[in-house]
Tab-separated table of C-alpha atoms in Angstrom:
chain	number	residue	atom	x	y	z
G	16	MET	CA	-37.562	-4.160	5.441
G	17	THR	CA	-36.723	-7.741	4.096
G	18	LEU	CA	-33.193	-6.753	3.269
G	19	LEU	CA	-32.347	-5.378	6.494
G	20	THR	CA	-33.945	-8.379	8.225
G	21	GLU	CA	-31.922	-10.705	6.198
G	22	ALA	CA	-28.787	-8.674	6.862
G	23	VAL	CA	-29.235	-8.870	10.729
G	24	GLY	CA	-29.898	-12.631	10.457
G	25	LEU	CA	-26.832	-13.175	8.432
G	26	LEU	CA	-24.489	-11.232	10.841
G	27	ARG	CA	-26.142	-12.936	13.865
G	28	ALA	CA	-25.514	-16.373	12.326
G	29	ALA	CA	-21.844	-15.531	11.443
G	30	THR	CA	-21.146	-14.218	14.933
G	31	ALA	CA	-22.775	-17.266	16.671
G	32	GLU	CA	-20.930	-19.720	14.323
G	33	LYS	CA	-17.610	-17.717	14.611
G	34	ALA	CA	-17.547	-17.907	10.783
G	35	GLU	CA	-14.376	-16.879	8.948
G	36	ARG	CA	-14.360	-14.182	6.324
G	37	ALA	CA	-14.533	-16.350	3.318
G	38	GLU	CA	-17.647	-18.024	4.505
G	39	VAL	CA	-19.373	-14.711	5.480
G	40	ARG	CA	-18.452	-13.222	2.142
G	41	ALA	CA	-20.045	-16.065	0.394
G	42	ARG	CA	-23.309	-15.425	2.342
G	43	VAL	CA	-23.079	-11.662	1.494
G	44	ASP	CA	-22.657	-12.623	-2.206
G	45	ALA	CA	-25.856	-14.677	-1.998
G	46	LEU	CA	-27.685	-11.847	-0.286
G	47	ARG	CA	-26.365	-9.455	-3.007
G	48	ALA	CA	-27.794	-11.747	-5.697
G	49	ARG	CA	-31.174	-11.719	-3.989
G	50	HIS	CA	-31.236	-8.008	-3.684
G	51	PRO	CA	-29.260	-6.611	-6.782
G	52	GLU	CA	-30.761	-3.113	-6.367
G	53	ALA	CA	-28.867	-2.375	-3.041
G	54	GLY	CA	-25.053	-2.078	-3.004
G	55	LEU	CA	-23.786	-4.293	-0.151
G	56	ARG	CA	-20.225	-4.198	1.443
G	57	LEU	CA	-18.961	-6.349	4.148
G	58	LEU	CA	-16.522	-4.877	6.756
G	59	TRP	CA	-14.722	-6.854	9.397
G	60	GLN	CA	-12.313	-6.307	12.290
G	61	ARG	CA	-10.311	-8.847	14.204
G	62	GLU	CA	-9.950	-7.811	17.850
G	63	GLU	CA	-6.232	-8.091	19.046
G	64	TYR	CA	-7.482	-8.617	22.614
G	65	ASP	CA	-9.240	-11.947	22.015
G	66	GLY	CA	-8.840	-12.678	18.393
G	67	SER	CA	-12.745	-12.409	17.740
G	68	LEU	CA	-14.123	-11.165	14.430
G	69	HIS	CA	-16.726	-8.532	14.334
G	70	TYR	CA	-18.736	-7.925	11.124
G	71	ASP	CA	-20.510	-4.999	9.748
G	72	LEU	CA	-22.585	-4.721	6.583
G	73	LEU	CA	-22.885	-1.420	4.704
G	74	VAL	CA	-26.165	-1.139	2.509
G	75	ARG	CA	-26.077	1.605	-0.014
G	76	GLN	CA	-29.452	2.933	-0.796
G	77	PRO	CA	-30.874	3.173	-4.357
G	78	ALA	CA	-30.058	6.263	-6.282
G	79	THR	CA	-33.536	7.798	-5.416
G	80	ASP	CA	-32.317	7.876	-1.798
G	81	ALA	CA	-28.623	8.237	-1.712
G	82	GLY	CA	-26.945	7.248	1.623
G	83	VAL	CA	-25.559	4.228	3.371
G	84	VAL	CA	-26.973	2.135	6.168
G	85	SER	CA	-24.691	0.409	8.598
G	86	VAL	CA	-25.843	-2.887	10.028
G	87	SER	CA	-24.146	-4.873	12.761
G	88	TRP	CA	-24.767	-7.515	15.444
G	89	CYS	CA	-23.286	-7.655	18.871
G	90	PRO	CA	-24.157	-10.694	21.294
G	91	ASP	CA	-24.330	-10.223	25.020
G	92	ASP	CA	-21.105	-12.152	25.569
G	93	ALA	CA	-19.144	-10.286	22.988
G	94	LEU	CA	-15.893	-8.407	23.885
G	95	PRO	CA	-16.925	-5.364	26.034
G	96	TRP	CA	-16.747	-2.058	24.376
G	97	PRO	CA	-14.016	-0.641	26.692
G	98	LEU	CA	-11.763	-3.395	25.502
G	99	ARG	CA	-12.309	-2.953	21.750
G	100	GLY	CA	-9.277	-1.624	19.896
G	101	VAL	CA	-7.311	-1.918	23.127
G	102	GLN	CA	-3.533	-2.184	22.660
G	103	ARG	CA	-1.152	-4.365	24.798
G	104	GLY	CA	1.803	-2.630	26.339
G	105	GLY	CA	4.266	-4.532	24.180
G	106	GLU	CA	2.748	-3.406	21.013
G	107	MET	CA	4.640	-0.212	21.160
G	108	LEU	CA	7.799	-2.310	21.239
G	109	LEU	CA	9.031	-3.463	17.765
G	110	VAL	CA	12.251	-5.505	18.757
G	111	ARG	CA	14.338	-6.389	21.759
G	112	VAL	CA	18.056	-7.333	21.189
G	113	ASP	CA	20.045	-8.517	24.287
G	114	GLY	CA	17.859	-6.514	26.449
G	115	PHE	CA	17.944	-3.277	24.325
G	116	GLU	CA	14.328	-2.247	23.223
G	117	LEU	CA	13.601	-0.578	19.978
G	118	GLY	CA	10.219	1.114	19.845
G	119	VAL	CA	8.044	1.596	16.796
G	120	ALA	CA	8.510	5.366	16.594
G	121	ASP	CA	12.306	5.161	16.754
G	122	ALA	CA	12.307	2.388	14.072
G	123	ILE	CA	10.194	4.401	11.640
G	124	GLY	CA	12.482	7.416	12.124
G	125	PHE	CA	15.631	5.305	11.404
G	126	LEU	CA	13.887	3.851	8.280
G	127	ASP	CA	13.053	7.433	7.066
G	128	LEU	CA	16.720	8.322	7.203
G	129	LEU	CA	17.726	5.056	5.414
G	130	TRP	CA	15.303	5.380	2.587
G	131	ARG	CA	15.849	8.150	0.123
G	132	GLU	CA	12.237	8.054	-0.909
G	133	ALA	CA	8.817	8.805	0.382
G	134	PRO	CA	8.954	8.691	4.208
G	135	LEU	CA	7.545	5.513	5.684
G	136	ARG	CA	5.053	7.625	7.748
G	137	ASP	CA	3.650	9.100	4.551
G	138	ARG	CA	3.211	5.682	3.053
G	139	LEU	CA	1.408	4.443	6.162
G	140	VAL	CA	-0.935	7.391	6.043
G	141	ASP	CA	-1.485	6.916	2.394
G	142	THR	CA	-2.580	3.306	3.014
G	143	CYS	CA	-5.276	4.583	5.483
G	144	LEU	CA	-6.461	7.139	2.909
G	145	VAL	CA	-6.565	4.572	0.158
G	146	ARG	CA	-8.606	2.347	2.298
G	147	LEU	CA	-11.081	5.067	3.139
G	148	ALA	CA	-11.346	5.955	-0.507
G	149	LEU	CA	-12.031	2.330	-1.443
G	150	ASP	CA	-14.796	2.096	1.263
G	151	ALA	CA	-16.379	5.290	-0.088
G	152	ALA	CA	-16.176	4.047	-3.792
G	153	ALA	CA	-17.039	0.465	-3.187
G	154	ASP	CA	-19.424	0.257	-6.085
G	155	GLY	CA	-16.742	1.104	-8.552
G	156	THR	CA	-14.001	-0.911	-7.199
G	157	GLU	CA	-15.515	-4.465	-6.366
G	158	LEU	CA	-14.274	-7.286	-8.208
G	159	ASP	CA	-16.127	-10.247	-9.601
G	160	ASP	CA	-14.601	-13.768	-9.950
G	161	ALA	CA	-13.278	-13.150	-13.386
G	162	ALA	CA	-11.624	-9.883	-12.457
G	163	LEU	CA	-10.175	-11.360	-9.337
G	164	GLN	CA	-8.654	-14.181	-11.402
G	165	GLU	CA	-7.173	-11.863	-13.854
G	166	ALA	CA	-5.682	-9.767	-11.051
G	167	ALA	CA	-4.159	-12.891	-9.458
G	168	ASP	CA	-2.603	-13.956	-12.886
G	169	ALA	CA	-1.202	-10.496	-13.383
G	170	PHE	CA	0.277	-10.474	-9.801
G	171	ARG	CA	1.981	-13.856	-10.377
G	172	ARG	CA	3.369	-12.908	-13.789
G	173	ALA	CA	4.816	-9.627	-12.292
G	174	ARG	CA	6.805	-11.731	-9.802
G	175	GLY	CA	7.779	-14.660	-12.101
G	176	LEU	CA	5.480	-17.092	-10.317
G	177	LEU	CA	4.571	-18.980	-13.427
G	178	THR	CA	3.676	-22.347	-11.813
G	179	LEU	CA	1.459	-23.395	-8.966
G	180	GLU	CA	4.633	-24.744	-7.160
G	181	ASP	CA	6.389	-21.384	-7.555
G	182	THR	CA	3.261	-19.656	-6.228
G	183	ARG	CA	3.036	-21.945	-3.287
G	184	ALA	CA	6.706	-21.632	-2.427
G	185	TRP	CA	6.584	-17.735	-2.600
G	186	MET	CA	3.420	-17.938	-0.285
G	187	SER	CA	5.268	-20.080	2.138
G	188	ARG	CA	8.191	-17.702	2.263
G	189	GLU	CA	5.865	-14.781	2.877
G	190	ARG	CA	3.738	-16.770	5.281
G	191	LEU	CA	0.551	-16.051	3.418
G	192	SER	CA	-2.500	-18.204	3.551
G	193	ASP	CA	-4.831	-18.634	0.528
G	194	GLN	CA	-7.337	-16.079	2.021
G	195	GLN	CA	-4.414	-13.613	2.686
G	196	PHE	CA	-3.114	-14.101	-0.914
G	197	GLU	CA	-6.527	-13.475	-2.274
G	198	ASP	CA	-7.091	-10.384	-0.105
G	199	LEU	CA	-3.587	-8.947	-1.172
G	200	VAL	CA	-4.364	-9.481	-4.877
G	201	ALA	CA	-7.905	-7.981	-4.501
G	202	HIS	CA	-6.688	-4.955	-2.706
G	203	GLN	CA	-4.025	-4.150	-5.228
G	204	ALA	CA	-6.543	-4.621	-8.066
G	205	ARG	CA	-9.089	-2.287	-6.326
G	206	VAL	CA	-6.335	0.299	-5.760
G	207	ALA	CA	-5.595	0.190	-9.532
G	208	ARG	CA	-9.350	0.762	-10.212
G	209	LEU	CA	-9.446	3.562	-7.822
G	210	ARG	CA	-6.294	5.164	-9.458
G	211	GLU	CA	-8.054	4.877	-12.840
G	212	ARG	CA	-11.146	6.742	-11.497
G	213	VAL	CA	-9.269	9.439	-9.752
G	214	THR	CA	-7.011	10.259	-12.865
G	215	ALA	CA	-9.802	9.749	-15.458
G	216	GLY	CA	-9.695	12.276	-18.309
G	217	ARG	CA	-6.353	13.833	-17.156
G	218	VAL	CA	-3.522	11.280	-18.022
G	219	ASP	CA	-3.528	11.861	-21.893
G	220	ALA	CA	-3.710	15.654	-21.509
G	221	GLU	CA	-0.850	15.585	-19.017
G	222	LEU	CA	1.270	13.263	-21.234
G	223	ALA	CA	0.756	15.472	-24.281
G	224	ALA	CA	1.608	18.575	-22.527
G	225	ASP	CA	4.961	17.485	-21.162
G	226	PRO	CA	5.990	13.863	-21.915
G	227	GLY	CA	9.647	14.518	-20.903
G	228	ARG	CA	8.567	15.271	-17.235
G	229	TYR	CA	7.390	11.657	-16.842
G	230	GLU	CA	10.383	9.882	-18.384
G	231	GLN	CA	11.873	7.153	-16.232
G	232	LEU	CA	15.626	7.582	-15.689
G	233	ARG	CA	17.918	4.665	-14.698
G	234	LEU	CA	20.709	6.374	-12.730
G	235	VAL	CA	23.906	5.586	-10.884
G	236	ARG	CA	24.908	7.880	-8.080
G	237	VAL	CA	28.182	7.796	-6.040
G	238	GLU	CA	29.292	9.949	-3.144
G	239	ALA	CA	32.891	10.762	-3.132
G	240	ALA	CA	34.821	11.913	-0.103
G	241	ASP	CA	37.067	14.497	-1.533
G	242	ASP	CA	37.785	16.755	-4.647
G	243	ALA	CA	40.243	14.260	-6.252
G	244	ALA	CA	37.928	11.289	-5.996
G	245	ALA	CA	34.987	13.278	-7.275
G	246	ALA	CA	36.872	14.676	-10.277
G	247	ARG	CA	38.209	11.327	-11.227
G	248	LEU	CA	34.753	9.735	-11.111
G	249	ALA	CA	33.076	12.593	-13.057
G	250	ALA	CA	35.735	12.109	-15.795
G	251	ALA	CA	35.297	8.317	-16.038
G	252	PRO	CA	33.671	7.141	-19.251
G	253	ASP	CA	31.738	4.475	-17.336
G	254	LEU	CA	30.831	5.824	-13.835
G	255	LEU	CA	29.182	2.606	-12.637
G	256	ALA	CA	32.307	0.535	-13.628
G	257	ALA	CA	34.714	3.170	-12.036
G	258	ALA	CA	32.675	3.323	-8.784
G	259	ALA	CA	32.402	-0.453	-8.575
G	260	ALA	CA	36.202	-0.868	-9.107
G	261	ASP	CA	36.753	1.715	-6.279
G	262	PHE	CA	34.413	-0.147	-4.062
G	263	ALA	CA	35.999	-3.465	-4.681
G	264	ALA	CA	39.433	-2.067	-3.867
G	265	GLY	CA	38.101	-0.599	-0.600
G	266	VAL	CA	38.775	3.057	-1.667
G	267	GLY	CA	35.164	4.211	-2.022
G	268	PRO	CA	31.507	3.667	-1.316
G	269	ALA	CA	29.221	1.300	-3.357
G	270	PRO	CA	27.417	3.005	-6.340
G	271	VAL	CA	23.692	3.280	-5.868
G	272	LEU	CA	21.513	2.296	-8.817
G	273	MET	CA	18.019	3.909	-8.952
G	274	THR	CA	15.084	4.479	-11.216
G	275	VAL	CA	13.251	7.768	-10.910
G	276	THR	CA	10.731	9.849	-12.789
G	277	ARG	CA	12.308	12.955	-14.142
G	278	ALA	CA	9.786	15.063	-12.407
G	279	ASP	CA	10.870	13.555	-9.067
G	280	LEU	CA	14.618	14.185	-9.399
G	281	ASP	CA	16.259	15.582	-6.261
G	282	PRO	CA	17.514	19.069	-7.083
G	283	ALA	CA	21.222	18.149	-6.247
G	284	LEU	CA	20.912	14.937	-8.314
G	285	ALA	CA	19.474	16.870	-11.289
G	286	GLU	CA	22.285	19.406	-11.068
G	287	ALA	CA	24.899	16.484	-10.996
G	288	ILE	CA	23.371	14.955	-14.069
G	289	ALA	CA	22.730	18.148	-16.024
G	290	GLY	CA	26.235	19.670	-15.587
G	291	GLY	CA	28.204	16.364	-15.504
G	292	VAL	CA	30.304	17.667	-12.586
G	293	PRO	CA	30.392	16.810	-8.877
G	294	VAL	CA	27.900	18.602	-6.566
G	295	PRO	CA	29.065	19.454	-3.119
G	296	LEU	CA	27.269	17.695	-0.325
G	297	ALA	CA	27.720	17.779	3.355
G	298	GLY	CA	31.146	16.012	3.857
G	299	GLY	CA	31.683	15.123	0.203
G	300	TYR	CA	30.514	15.246	-3.336
G	301	LEU	CA	27.716	13.774	-5.354
G	302	VAL	CA	28.570	12.307	-8.853
G	303	ALA	CA	25.740	10.826	-11.058
G	304	ALA	CA	25.033	9.650	-14.532
G	305	VAL	CA	22.082	8.386	-16.546
G	306	LEU	CA	22.461	4.845	-17.657
G	307	GLY	CA	19.058	4.787	-19.672
G	308	VAL	CA	15.786	6.536	-20.335
G	309	GLN	CA	12.479	4.819	-20.641
G	310	PRO	CA	9.734	7.003	-22.485
G	311	ALA	CA	6.904	8.339	-20.485
G	312	THR	CA	3.945	5.890	-20.246
G	313	ARG	CA	0.355	6.421	-19.197
G	314	ASP	CA	0.968	4.333	-16.227
G	315	ALA	CA	3.831	6.506	-15.057
G	316	VAL	CA	1.580	9.658	-15.420
G	317	SER	CA	-1.402	8.026	-13.744
G	318	ARG	CA	0.657	6.937	-10.652
G	319	ARG	CA	2.174	10.565	-10.435
G	320	LEU	CA	-1.297	12.139	-10.543
G	321	PHE	CA	-2.554	9.650	-7.977
G	322	GLY	CA	0.404	10.431	-5.806
G	323	GLU	CA	-0.475	14.104	-5.995
G	324	TRP	CA	-4.128	13.392	-5.104
G	325	LEU	CA	-2.934	11.408	-2.021
G	326	ALA	CA	-0.621	14.197	-0.981
G	327	GLU	CA	-3.552	16.690	-1.076
G	328	ARG	CA	-5.552	14.401	1.271
G	329	ARG	CA	-2.644	13.746	3.446
G	330	ALA	CA	-2.124	17.419	4.049
G	331	ALA	CA	-5.808	17.817	4.972
G	332	ALA	CA	-6.067	14.668	7.078
G	333	HIS	CA	-6.395	14.526	10.799
G	334	ILE	CA	-3.704	12.037	11.794
G	335	GLU	CA	-3.198	10.561	15.300
G	336	TRP	CA	-0.064	8.441	15.841
G	337	ASN	CA	-0.542	5.862	18.687
G	338	TRP	CA	3.010	5.169	19.745
G	339	GLY	CA	3.221	6.956	22.958
G	340	PRO	CA	4.574	10.533	23.578
G	341	SER	CA	6.309	10.700	20.124
């Protein structure tokens, strides 16, 4: 009973003081140190209506009594329940240009057409599924200070942010506060841990069975308007140079460089590469060539398996889009 009493007191004080997340997390860490037998996880939500923060604390019971207790505190003067999660009318509007309004649904549809990769809608759903999985697996994905620092260092190295000045400049461009930067790094690290758990015991077997399936191909693809242009490009010893020269002369589209796992090759693209000949498309031809091949890695296999795991959950998920009649 002591733990729940302390948890309620912590949330009550945090609400009364309008404490920010960093301060509340520090208090939860202290509570966790006093009660190491219970798994604690802090959840928060910032209400768009008035900017207030609402906190909940999940208490995972010891192994002898598996389950989770949710603890929260709501003062009398808090935002009324009917207004929680309410959306302003303008939230369905993404941008207005000279009086023309572009809604969120239309914008996402346009982006799906422009990106020849996983649709944006799938990526948004996957983000929700990952968040749910992280909450359900909190005990295996939490980071201590050392792990968080290691993740931040790796994050900076991957982006060439090798000095404090470089990092600060990047954060300024991205409009990230210190807390937002820490949250971003922590989330990416927790997702990596989740991926390791989901794919545990499967990566090496999959890699050994068919390593070629997971090779990374660096490709150049060009769309030609007619037979003659397609044949000339296909016969060129250097497709990238030939397509770039056509583009510079204004007689052809820009070549597209891309990196893709062999298992994810679009059928038309695979045919163009394998046969070395143009492949008919609607209104033209596709010509493609391989610029380089990177051998399969455990990371590539792990990401592929994790993507398949997400796709299964996406197919079974109940999804509600809140952007009006679309």
